[in-house]
mmCIF file of C-alpha atoms in Angstrom:
data_model
loop_
_atom_site.group_PDB
_atom_site.id
_atom_site.type_symbol
_atom_site.label_atom_id
_atom_site.label_comp_id
_atom_site.label_asym_id
_atom_site.label_seq_id
_atom_site.Cartn_x
_atom_site.Cartn_y
_atom_site.Cartn_z
ATOM 1 C CA ALA Z 1 249.295 -8.492 239.307
ATOM 2 C CA PHE Z 2 249.246 -5.057 238.263
ATOM 3 C CA PHE Z 3 252.283 -4.058 238.045
ATOM 4 C CA GLN Z 4 255.384 -6.828 237.248
ATOM 5 C CA HIS Z 5 258.670 -6.008 238.251
ATOM 6 C CA ALA Z 6 261.659 -5.832 235.187
ATOM 7 C CA GLY Z 7 265.444 -6.934 236.035
ATOM 8 C CA LYS Z 8 267.099 -5.002 238.614
ATOM 9 C CA ASN Z 9 266.264 -1.858 237.988
ATOM 10 C CA PRO Z 10 263.312 -0.652 240.228
ATOM 11 C CA LEU Z 11 262.522 2.350 237.963
ATOM 12 C CA LYS Z 12 261.216 0.145 234.633
ATOM 13 C CA TRP Z 13 257.823 -1.250 236.572
ATOM 14 C CA LEU Z 14 255.842 -2.281 233.249
ATOM 15 C CA PRO Z 15 252.184 -2.887 233.504
ATOM 16 C CA THR Z 16 251.211 -6.164 233.138
ATOM 17 C CA PRO Z 17 248.215 -6.856 229.807
ATOM 18 C CA PRO Z 18 245.401 -6.520 230.121
ATOM 19 C CA ALA Z 19 246.431 -3.410 232.404
ATOM 20 C CA ILE Z 20 247.397 -0.662 229.341
ATOM 21 C CA ALA Z 21 244.235 -1.797 227.428
ATOM 22 C CA GLU Z 22 240.513 0.045 227.855
ATOM 23 C CA ARG Z 23 238.738 -2.195 229.998
ATOM 24 C CA SER Z 24 235.388 -2.263 227.992
ATOM 25 C CA THR Z 25 237.037 -2.544 223.794
ATOM 26 C CA GLY Z 26 240.306 -4.769 225.099
ATOM 27 C CA LYS Z 27 241.968 -2.562 223.119
ATOM 28 C CA THR Z 28 245.201 0.790 224.893
ATOM 29 C CA MET Z 29 245.225 4.083 224.800
ATOM 30 C CA GLY Z 30 247.197 4.048 221.015
ATOM 31 C CA TRP Z 31 244.643 1.811 219.449
ATOM 32 C CA HIS Z 32 241.797 4.417 220.316
ATOM 33 C CA GLY Z 33 243.831 7.256 218.866
ATOM 34 C CA ASP Z 34 245.223 5.646 215.448
ATOM 35 C CA MET Z 35 241.577 5.033 215.080
ATOM 36 C CA LEU Z 36 240.924 7.910 215.877
ATOM 37 C CA ALA Z 37 243.368 9.800 213.341
ATOM 38 C CA GLU Z 38 241.927 7.352 210.916
ATOM 39 C CA MET Z 39 238.969 8.472 211.178
ATOM 40 C CA GLN Z 40 239.132 12.007 211.281
ATOM 41 C CA LYS Z 41 241.703 11.885 208.998
ATOM 42 C CA ILE Z 42 244.772 12.968 210.380
ATOM 43 C CA PRO Z 43 248.332 12.026 208.042
ATOM 44 C CA ARG Z 44 251.157 10.988 210.068
ATOM 45 C CA ALA Z 45 253.027 14.152 209.386
ATOM 46 C CA ASN Z 46 250.374 16.259 211.455
ATOM 47 C CA GLN Z 47 251.120 14.104 214.458
ATOM 48 C CA GLU Z 48 254.629 14.522 213.688
ATOM 49 C CA GLU Z 49 254.306 18.051 213.469
ATOM 50 C CA LEU Z 50 252.173 18.383 217.252
ATOM 51 C CA ALA Z 51 255.118 16.017 218.511
ATOM 52 C CA ILE Z 52 258.271 18.147 217.937
ATOM 53 C CA ASN Z 53 256.112 21.321 219.051
ATOM 54 C CA SER Z 54 254.878 20.230 222.222
ATOM 55 C CA HIS Z 55 257.800 18.891 222.943
ATOM 56 C CA LYS Z 56 259.980 22.159 221.468
ATOM 57 C CA ASN Z 57 256.927 23.980 224.362
ATOM 58 C CA ALA Z 58 257.261 22.303 227.322
ATOM 59 C CA SER Z 59 261.552 22.034 227.132
ATOM 60 C CA GLU Z 60 261.217 26.196 226.742
ATOM 61 C CA SER Z 61 259.149 25.970 229.521
ATOM 62 C CA ARG Z 62 260.804 23.535 232.177
ATOM 63 C CA LYS Z 63 264.039 26.193 230.938
ATOM 64 C CA THR Z 64 262.142 29.153 232.092
ATOM 65 C CA GLY Z 65 260.957 27.047 235.091
ATOM 66 C CA LEU Z 66 257.285 28.334 233.833
ATOM 67 C CA PHE Z 67 255.898 25.135 235.741
ATOM 68 C CA GLU Z 68 258.157 25.158 238.526
ATOM 69 C CA GLY Z 69 255.499 26.044 241.215
ATOM 70 C CA GLU Z 70 252.754 23.188 239.527
ATOM 71 C CA ILE Z 71 255.217 20.174 239.870
ATOM 72 C CA VAL Z 72 255.218 18.300 243.364
ATOM 73 C CA PRO Z 73 257.726 16.236 244.168
ATOM 74 C CA VAL Z 74 257.143 12.798 244.256
ATOM 75 C CA LEU Z 75 259.167 10.204 246.711
ATOM 76 C CA GLY Z 76 258.822 6.307 246.317
ATOM 77 C CA LYS Z 77 260.947 3.597 247.269
ATOM 78 C CA GLY Z 78 264.062 6.320 248.172
ATOM 79 C CA ILE Z 79 263.931 7.822 244.728
ATOM 80 C CA GLU Z 80 262.367 11.713 244.681
ATOM 81 C CA CYS Z 81 260.634 12.835 241.671
ATOM 82 C CA THR Z 82 261.169 16.079 241.334
ATOM 83 C CA ALA Z 83 260.642 17.187 236.983
ATOM 84 C CA ASP Z 84 258.493 15.313 234.165
ATOM 85 C CA ASN Z 85 260.954 12.958 232.306
ATOM 86 C CA ILE Z 86 258.900 12.234 229.206
ATOM 87 C CA ILE Z 87 259.855 15.953 227.928
ATOM 88 C CA ARG Z 88 262.941 15.532 224.989
ATOM 89 C CA ASP Z 89 265.091 18.322 224.884
ATOM 90 C CA ASP Z 90 266.344 17.344 221.502
ATOM 91 C CA TRP Z 91 263.575 18.393 219.479
ATOM 92 C CA ALA Z 92 265.052 19.845 217.226
ATOM 93 C CA ALA Z 93 267.127 16.378 216.277
ATOM 94 C CA MET Z 94 263.723 14.402 216.035
ATOM 95 C CA PRO Z 95 262.072 15.217 212.647
ATOM 96 C CA GLU Z 96 264.359 13.301 210.551
ATOM 97 C CA LYS Z 97 264.785 10.648 213.732
ATOM 98 C CA LEU Z 98 260.704 10.243 213.806
ATOM 99 C CA GLY Z 99 259.927 9.017 210.241
ATOM 100 C CA LYS Z 100 261.989 6.177 210.768
ATOM 101 C CA LEU Z 101 259.761 5.093 213.462
ATOM 102 C CA LYS Z 102 257.095 2.307 212.936
ATOM 103 C CA PRO Z 103 253.513 2.317 214.182
ATOM 104 C CA ALA Z 104 253.125 1.422 217.790
ATOM 105 C CA PHE Z 105 250.140 -0.580 217.931
ATOM 106 C CA ARG Z 106 247.667 -0.978 214.485
ATOM 107 C CA LYS Z 107 250.562 -2.801 212.585
ATOM 108 C CA PRO Z 108 251.785 -2.134 210.203
ATOM 109 C CA HIS Z 109 249.132 0.182 208.902
ATOM 110 C CA GLY Z 110 248.810 2.650 211.449
ATOM 111 C CA THR Z 111 249.986 5.646 212.090
ATOM 112 C CA ILE Z 112 251.016 6.399 215.546
ATOM 113 C CA THR Z 113 254.729 5.474 216.490
ATOM 114 C CA ALA Z 114 256.140 5.309 220.302
ATOM 115 C CA ALA Z 115 257.314 9.232 219.467
ATOM 116 C CA THR Z 116 253.225 10.628 219.299
ATOM 117 C CA SER Z 117 251.873 8.441 221.946
ATOM 118 C CA SER Z 118 251.925 9.613 225.130
ATOM 119 C CA ALA Z 119 253.585 7.670 227.137
ATOM 120 C CA LEU Z 120 252.239 5.289 229.868
ATOM 121 C CA THR Z 121 253.319 7.795 232.561
ATOM 122 C CA ASP Z 122 251.755 10.351 231.152
ATOM 123 C CA GLY Z 123 250.898 12.629 234.760
ATOM 124 C CA ALA Z 124 248.678 12.670 237.262
ATOM 125 C CA SER Z 125 247.128 14.983 239.311
ATOM 126 C CA CYS Z 126 244.589 15.228 242.667
ATOM 127 C CA VAL Z 127 242.025 17.469 243.231
ATOM 128 C CA LEU Z 128 240.305 17.879 246.608
ATOM 129 C CA LEU Z 129 236.316 19.147 246.186
ATOM 130 C CA MET Z 130 234.873 20.332 248.793
ATOM 131 C CA SER Z 131 232.197 22.422 250.000
ATOM 132 C CA GLU Z 132 233.369 26.602 250.642
ATOM 133 C CA LYS Z 133 232.221 25.709 253.945
ATOM 134 C CA LYS Z 134 234.328 23.081 255.078
ATOM 135 C CA ALA Z 135 237.294 24.389 253.537
ATOM 136 C CA LYS Z 136 237.015 26.796 255.773
ATOM 137 C CA GLU Z 137 236.411 24.241 258.602
ATOM 138 C CA LEU Z 138 239.281 22.496 257.390
ATOM 139 C CA GLY Z 139 241.226 26.169 257.386
ATOM 140 C CA TYR Z 140 242.461 25.363 253.575
ATOM 141 C CA PRO Z 141 242.149 27.967 251.315
ATOM 142 C CA THR Z 142 239.154 28.816 248.676
ATOM 143 C CA ASP Z 143 240.776 29.917 245.658
ATOM 144 C CA VAL Z 144 239.213 27.961 243.124
ATOM 145 C CA THR Z 145 236.032 27.264 242.203
ATOM 146 C CA LEU Z 146 233.816 24.817 240.596
ATOM 147 C CA LYS Z 147 231.897 26.834 237.853
ATOM 148 C CA GLY Z 148 230.973 23.567 235.579
ATOM 149 C CA CYS Z 149 230.960 19.818 235.204
ATOM 150 C CA ALA Z 150 229.622 18.176 232.208
ATOM 151 C CA PHE Z 151 228.870 13.887 231.433
ATOM 152 C CA THR Z 152 229.249 13.017 228.076
ATOM 153 C CA ALA Z 153 228.608 8.944 226.450
ATOM 154 C CA ILE Z 154 230.015 7.813 223.177
ATOM 155 C CA ASP Z 155 230.048 4.331 222.049
ATOM 156 C CA PRO Z 156 233.570 3.026 223.604
ATOM 157 C CA PHE Z 157 234.661 1.567 220.106
ATOM 158 C CA PRO Z 158 235.330 3.226 217.863
ATOM 159 C CA GLN Z 159 235.348 7.100 219.036
ATOM 160 C CA LEU Z 160 236.419 6.371 222.992
ATOM 161 C CA LEU Z 161 239.005 9.287 223.019
ATOM 162 C CA LEU Z 162 236.435 11.776 221.813
ATOM 163 C CA ALA Z 163 234.090 11.838 224.869
ATOM 164 C CA PRO Z 164 235.579 14.465 226.480
ATOM 165 C CA ALA Z 165 235.469 16.732 223.370
ATOM 166 C CA LEU Z 166 232.250 16.341 223.236
ATOM 167 C CA GLY Z 167 231.517 18.301 227.400
ATOM 168 C CA TRP Z 168 234.222 21.344 226.701
ATOM 169 C CA HIS Z 169 231.491 23.478 225.524
ATOM 170 C CA LYS Z 170 228.835 22.373 228.092
ATOM 171 C CA VAL Z 171 231.246 23.175 230.633
ATOM 172 C CA LEU Z 172 232.582 27.044 228.937
ATOM 173 C CA LYS Z 173 228.564 27.834 229.015
ATOM 174 C CA GLN Z 174 228.002 26.859 232.699
ATOM 175 C CA ALA Z 175 231.639 28.622 233.284
ATOM 176 C CA GLY Z 176 230.577 31.680 231.219
ATOM 177 C CA ILE Z 177 233.276 31.893 228.396
ATOM 178 C CA THR Z 178 232.261 31.654 224.935
#
C-alpha cells in the first residue's frame, strides 16, 4: 500500500517505503538533494540561510494575504485544509535551532536536515490544458497562454534534480523572455 495509517489521528498519514523514493534510483529526493549540494559545494550554512529567508518571506506573505487568491480549500475525510501548514512563523528563532539538527538523508555526513529539506507535503497544483477553441466551447476563460515547453534528460543517479534547470532557458527563449 502507498499509505499506511499512523495511530488514531487521520492527519498522520505516512508514506510506506519505498513510495517516497525516486523509482529509477531507489533514493529519496532528499538524498538526491544532498548529493547535489555536495557536487555544487553548497555548504549547510547557506542552506540554512535560504530556509530561514524562505520561511520569513512565506510567513510575511501569508500575514499580508498576498496568496489568498491562490490557495483553493481542499476537503478530505471531513477535514478542510485552507492554508499551507508548512510555513513557520517562528523563523526569527530558527538560526540557533538549525545548527543542532542532524542530517536527515545521507547520514552522518550529509548537509540537508529536516529544516532545510522540503516536506513530504510540499505542494500541489493542477493545470488543465486545451485549445482556445475548446475552452471557449466549454465556457472556460482563456486568460493563460502556454508560450513554451522543453524536455530535458540527464543521468538520474548523480544529478536527478538538475534536469529541470537545463530546460528553463529554452522555455524563456521560446516565450521571448531574455
